[in-house]
Short mmCIF file of C-alpha atoms and ligand atoms in Angstrom, two decimals:
data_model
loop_
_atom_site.label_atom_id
_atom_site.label_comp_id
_atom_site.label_asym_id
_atom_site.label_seq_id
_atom_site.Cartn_x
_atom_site.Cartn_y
_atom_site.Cartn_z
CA UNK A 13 -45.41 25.08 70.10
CA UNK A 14 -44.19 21.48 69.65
CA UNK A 15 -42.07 20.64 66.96
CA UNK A 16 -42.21 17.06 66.18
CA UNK A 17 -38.52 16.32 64.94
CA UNK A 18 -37.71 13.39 62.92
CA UNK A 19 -34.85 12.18 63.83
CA UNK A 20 -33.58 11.88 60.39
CA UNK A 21 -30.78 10.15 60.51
CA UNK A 22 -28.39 8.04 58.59
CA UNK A 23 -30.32 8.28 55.49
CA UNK A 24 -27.36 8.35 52.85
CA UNK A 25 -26.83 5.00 53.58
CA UNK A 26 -23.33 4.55 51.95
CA UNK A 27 -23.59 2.37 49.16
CA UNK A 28 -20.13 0.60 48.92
CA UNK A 29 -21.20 -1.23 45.84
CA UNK A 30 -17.80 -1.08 44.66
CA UNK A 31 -17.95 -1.66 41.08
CA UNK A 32 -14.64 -2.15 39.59
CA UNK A 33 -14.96 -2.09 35.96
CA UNK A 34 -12.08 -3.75 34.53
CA UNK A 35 -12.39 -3.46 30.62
CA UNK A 36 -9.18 -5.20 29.74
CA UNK A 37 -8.25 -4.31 26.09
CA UNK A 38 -7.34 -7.78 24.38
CA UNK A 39 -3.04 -7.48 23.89
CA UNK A 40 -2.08 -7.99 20.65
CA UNK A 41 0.74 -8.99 19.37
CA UNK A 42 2.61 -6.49 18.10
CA UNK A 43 6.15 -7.46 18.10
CA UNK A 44 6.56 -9.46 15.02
CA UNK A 45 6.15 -7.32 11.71
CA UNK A 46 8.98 -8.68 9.55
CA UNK A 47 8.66 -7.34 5.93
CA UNK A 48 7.82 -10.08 3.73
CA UNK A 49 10.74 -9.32 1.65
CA UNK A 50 13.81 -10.43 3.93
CA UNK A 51 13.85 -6.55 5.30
CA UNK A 52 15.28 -8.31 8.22
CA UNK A 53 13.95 -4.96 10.88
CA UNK A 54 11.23 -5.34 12.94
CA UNK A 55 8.37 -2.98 12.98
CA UNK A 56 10.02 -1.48 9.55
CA UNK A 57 6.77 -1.99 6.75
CA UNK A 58 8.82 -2.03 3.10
CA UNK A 59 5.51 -3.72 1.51
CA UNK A 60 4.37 -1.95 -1.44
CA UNK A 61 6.86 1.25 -1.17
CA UNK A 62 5.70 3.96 -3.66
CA UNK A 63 7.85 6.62 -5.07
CA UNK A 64 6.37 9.38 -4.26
CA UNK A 65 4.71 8.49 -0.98
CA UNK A 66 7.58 6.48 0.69
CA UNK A 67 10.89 7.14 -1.08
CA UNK A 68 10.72 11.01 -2.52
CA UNK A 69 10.11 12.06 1.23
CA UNK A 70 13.47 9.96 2.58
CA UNK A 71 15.44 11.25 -0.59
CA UNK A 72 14.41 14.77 -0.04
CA UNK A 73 14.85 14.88 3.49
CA UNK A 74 18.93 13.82 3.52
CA UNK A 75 19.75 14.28 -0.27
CA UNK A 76 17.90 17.50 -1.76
CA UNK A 77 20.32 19.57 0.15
CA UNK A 78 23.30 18.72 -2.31
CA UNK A 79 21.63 17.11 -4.82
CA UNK A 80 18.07 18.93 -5.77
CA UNK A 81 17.04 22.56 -6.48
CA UNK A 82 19.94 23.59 -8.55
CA UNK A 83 22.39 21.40 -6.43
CA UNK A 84 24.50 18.99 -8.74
CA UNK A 85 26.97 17.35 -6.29
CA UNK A 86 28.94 15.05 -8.42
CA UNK A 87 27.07 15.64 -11.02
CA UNK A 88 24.11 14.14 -9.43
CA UNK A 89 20.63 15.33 -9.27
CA UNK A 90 18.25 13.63 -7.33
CA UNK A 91 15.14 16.10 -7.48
CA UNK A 92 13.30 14.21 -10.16
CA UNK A 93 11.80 10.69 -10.39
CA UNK A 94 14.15 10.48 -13.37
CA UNK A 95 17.22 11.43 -11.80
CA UNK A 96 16.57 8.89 -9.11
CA UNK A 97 16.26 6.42 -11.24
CA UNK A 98 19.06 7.01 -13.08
CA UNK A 99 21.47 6.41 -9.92
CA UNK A 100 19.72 3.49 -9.22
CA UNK A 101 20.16 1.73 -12.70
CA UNK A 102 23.81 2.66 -12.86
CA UNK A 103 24.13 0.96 -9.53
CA UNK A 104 24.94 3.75 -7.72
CA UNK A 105 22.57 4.41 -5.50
CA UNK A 106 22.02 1.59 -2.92
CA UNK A 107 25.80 1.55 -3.00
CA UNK A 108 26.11 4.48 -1.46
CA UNK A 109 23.42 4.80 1.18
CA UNK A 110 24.77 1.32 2.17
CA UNK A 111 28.34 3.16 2.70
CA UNK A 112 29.80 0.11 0.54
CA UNK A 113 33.30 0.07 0.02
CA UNK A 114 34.45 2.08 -3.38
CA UNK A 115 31.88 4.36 -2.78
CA UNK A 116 31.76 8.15 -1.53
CA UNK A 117 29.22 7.31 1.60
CA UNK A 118 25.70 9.44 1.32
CA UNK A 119 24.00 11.60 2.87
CA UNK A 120 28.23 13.11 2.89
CA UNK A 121 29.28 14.43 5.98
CA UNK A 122 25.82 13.41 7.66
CA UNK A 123 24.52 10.30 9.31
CA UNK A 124 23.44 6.77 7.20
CA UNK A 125 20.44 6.17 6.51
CA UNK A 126 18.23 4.36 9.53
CA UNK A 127 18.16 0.69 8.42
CA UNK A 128 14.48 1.21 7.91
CA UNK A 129 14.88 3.37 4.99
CA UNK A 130 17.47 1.70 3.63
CA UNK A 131 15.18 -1.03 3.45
CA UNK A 132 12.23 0.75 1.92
CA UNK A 133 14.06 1.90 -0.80
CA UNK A 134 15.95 -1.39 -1.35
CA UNK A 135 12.57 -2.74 -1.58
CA UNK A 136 11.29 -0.41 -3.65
CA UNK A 137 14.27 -1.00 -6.26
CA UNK A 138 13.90 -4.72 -6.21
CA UNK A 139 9.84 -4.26 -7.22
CA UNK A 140 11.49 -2.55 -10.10
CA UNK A 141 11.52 1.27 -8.71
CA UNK A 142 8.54 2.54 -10.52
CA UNK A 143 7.62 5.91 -10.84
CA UNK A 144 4.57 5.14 -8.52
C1 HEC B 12 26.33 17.42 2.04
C2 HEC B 12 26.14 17.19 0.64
C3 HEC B 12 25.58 15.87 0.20
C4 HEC B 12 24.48 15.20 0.67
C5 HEC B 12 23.56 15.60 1.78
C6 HEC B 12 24.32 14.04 -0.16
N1 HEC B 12 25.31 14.00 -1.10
FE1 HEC B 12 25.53 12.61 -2.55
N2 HEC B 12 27.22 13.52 -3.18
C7 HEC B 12 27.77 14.64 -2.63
C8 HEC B 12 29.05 14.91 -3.26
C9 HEC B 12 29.98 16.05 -2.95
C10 HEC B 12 29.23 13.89 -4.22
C11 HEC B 12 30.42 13.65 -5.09
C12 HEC B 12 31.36 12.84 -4.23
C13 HEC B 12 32.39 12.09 -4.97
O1 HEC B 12 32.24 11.90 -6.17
O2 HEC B 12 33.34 11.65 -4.30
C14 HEC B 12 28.07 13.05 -4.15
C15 HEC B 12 27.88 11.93 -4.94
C16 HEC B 12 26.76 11.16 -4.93
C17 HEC B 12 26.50 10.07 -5.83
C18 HEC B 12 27.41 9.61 -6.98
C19 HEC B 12 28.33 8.55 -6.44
C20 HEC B 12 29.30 8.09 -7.51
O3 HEC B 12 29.98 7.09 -7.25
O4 HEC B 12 29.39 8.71 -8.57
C21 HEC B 12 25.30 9.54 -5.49
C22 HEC B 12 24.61 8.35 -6.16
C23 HEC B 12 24.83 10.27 -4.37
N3 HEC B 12 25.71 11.26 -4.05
C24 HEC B 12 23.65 10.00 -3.71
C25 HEC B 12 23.24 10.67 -2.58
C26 HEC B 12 22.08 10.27 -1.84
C27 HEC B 12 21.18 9.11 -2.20
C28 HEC B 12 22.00 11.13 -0.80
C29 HEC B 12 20.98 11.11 0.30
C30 HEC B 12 20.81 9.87 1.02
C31 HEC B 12 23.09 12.06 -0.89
N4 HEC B 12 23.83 11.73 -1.98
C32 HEC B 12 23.31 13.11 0.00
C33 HEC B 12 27.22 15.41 -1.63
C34 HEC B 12 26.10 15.09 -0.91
#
């Protein structure tokens, strides 16, 4: 009984078709994003700041502690768009996230404000601080 045997050999031929796909993402430019509005802070957008979506969330995030939900510090309540508003047409309020001189400096006892913020609600006073 004969057994014819191919010699099968070196079939898988190795295909070394290296294929190096480089899909290079295009770089963008990212670095520059200035606020139109003199914000001065890179990568800090203060364009079209709305109450309740961009300034509400900073306020209640440092100030509600002392200042919201039954808290009067200094006679100040910031829990309302009205109560906002009324430290920022007395002046008072940019004053004192700014820690300006003559002022008692806010959030008391806790860290400024990150310039960003500052900024977004500085720009959202100078477009008139609407209840938006
Ligand atoms: C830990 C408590 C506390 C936190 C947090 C706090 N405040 Fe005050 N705030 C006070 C106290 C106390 C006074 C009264 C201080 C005084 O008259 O010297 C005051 C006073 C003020 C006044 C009145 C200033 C004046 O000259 O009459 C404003 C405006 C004010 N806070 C805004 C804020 C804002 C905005 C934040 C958040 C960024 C904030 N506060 C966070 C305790 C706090």
């Amino acid at each position: 009984m004969k057994k014819l045997l191919f010699p099968l050999f070196a079939i898988a031929i190795a295909c070394t078709t290296t294929i190096v796909s480089c899909s290079k993402d295009n770089e963008q430019d990212l670095g520059n994003n200035n606020p139109p509005d003199g914000g001065g802070n890179n990568n800090c957008d203060t364009a079209n700041m709305k109450y309740a979506a961009n300034i509400q969330p900073i306020i209640s995030a440092s100030c509600y502690g002392c200042h919201a939900n039954g808290n009067v510090s200094g006679g100040v309540s910031l829990g309302t768009y009205a109560g906002v508003k009324a430290q920022v047409d007395n002046g008072n309020l940019l004053h004192v996230i700014n820690h300006d001189p003559g002022y008692p400096a806010m959030p008391q006892g806790g860290s400024k404000l990150s310039d960003c913020n500052i900024n977004k609600i500085r720009s959202w006073i100078n477009h008139g601080a609407l209840n938006n």
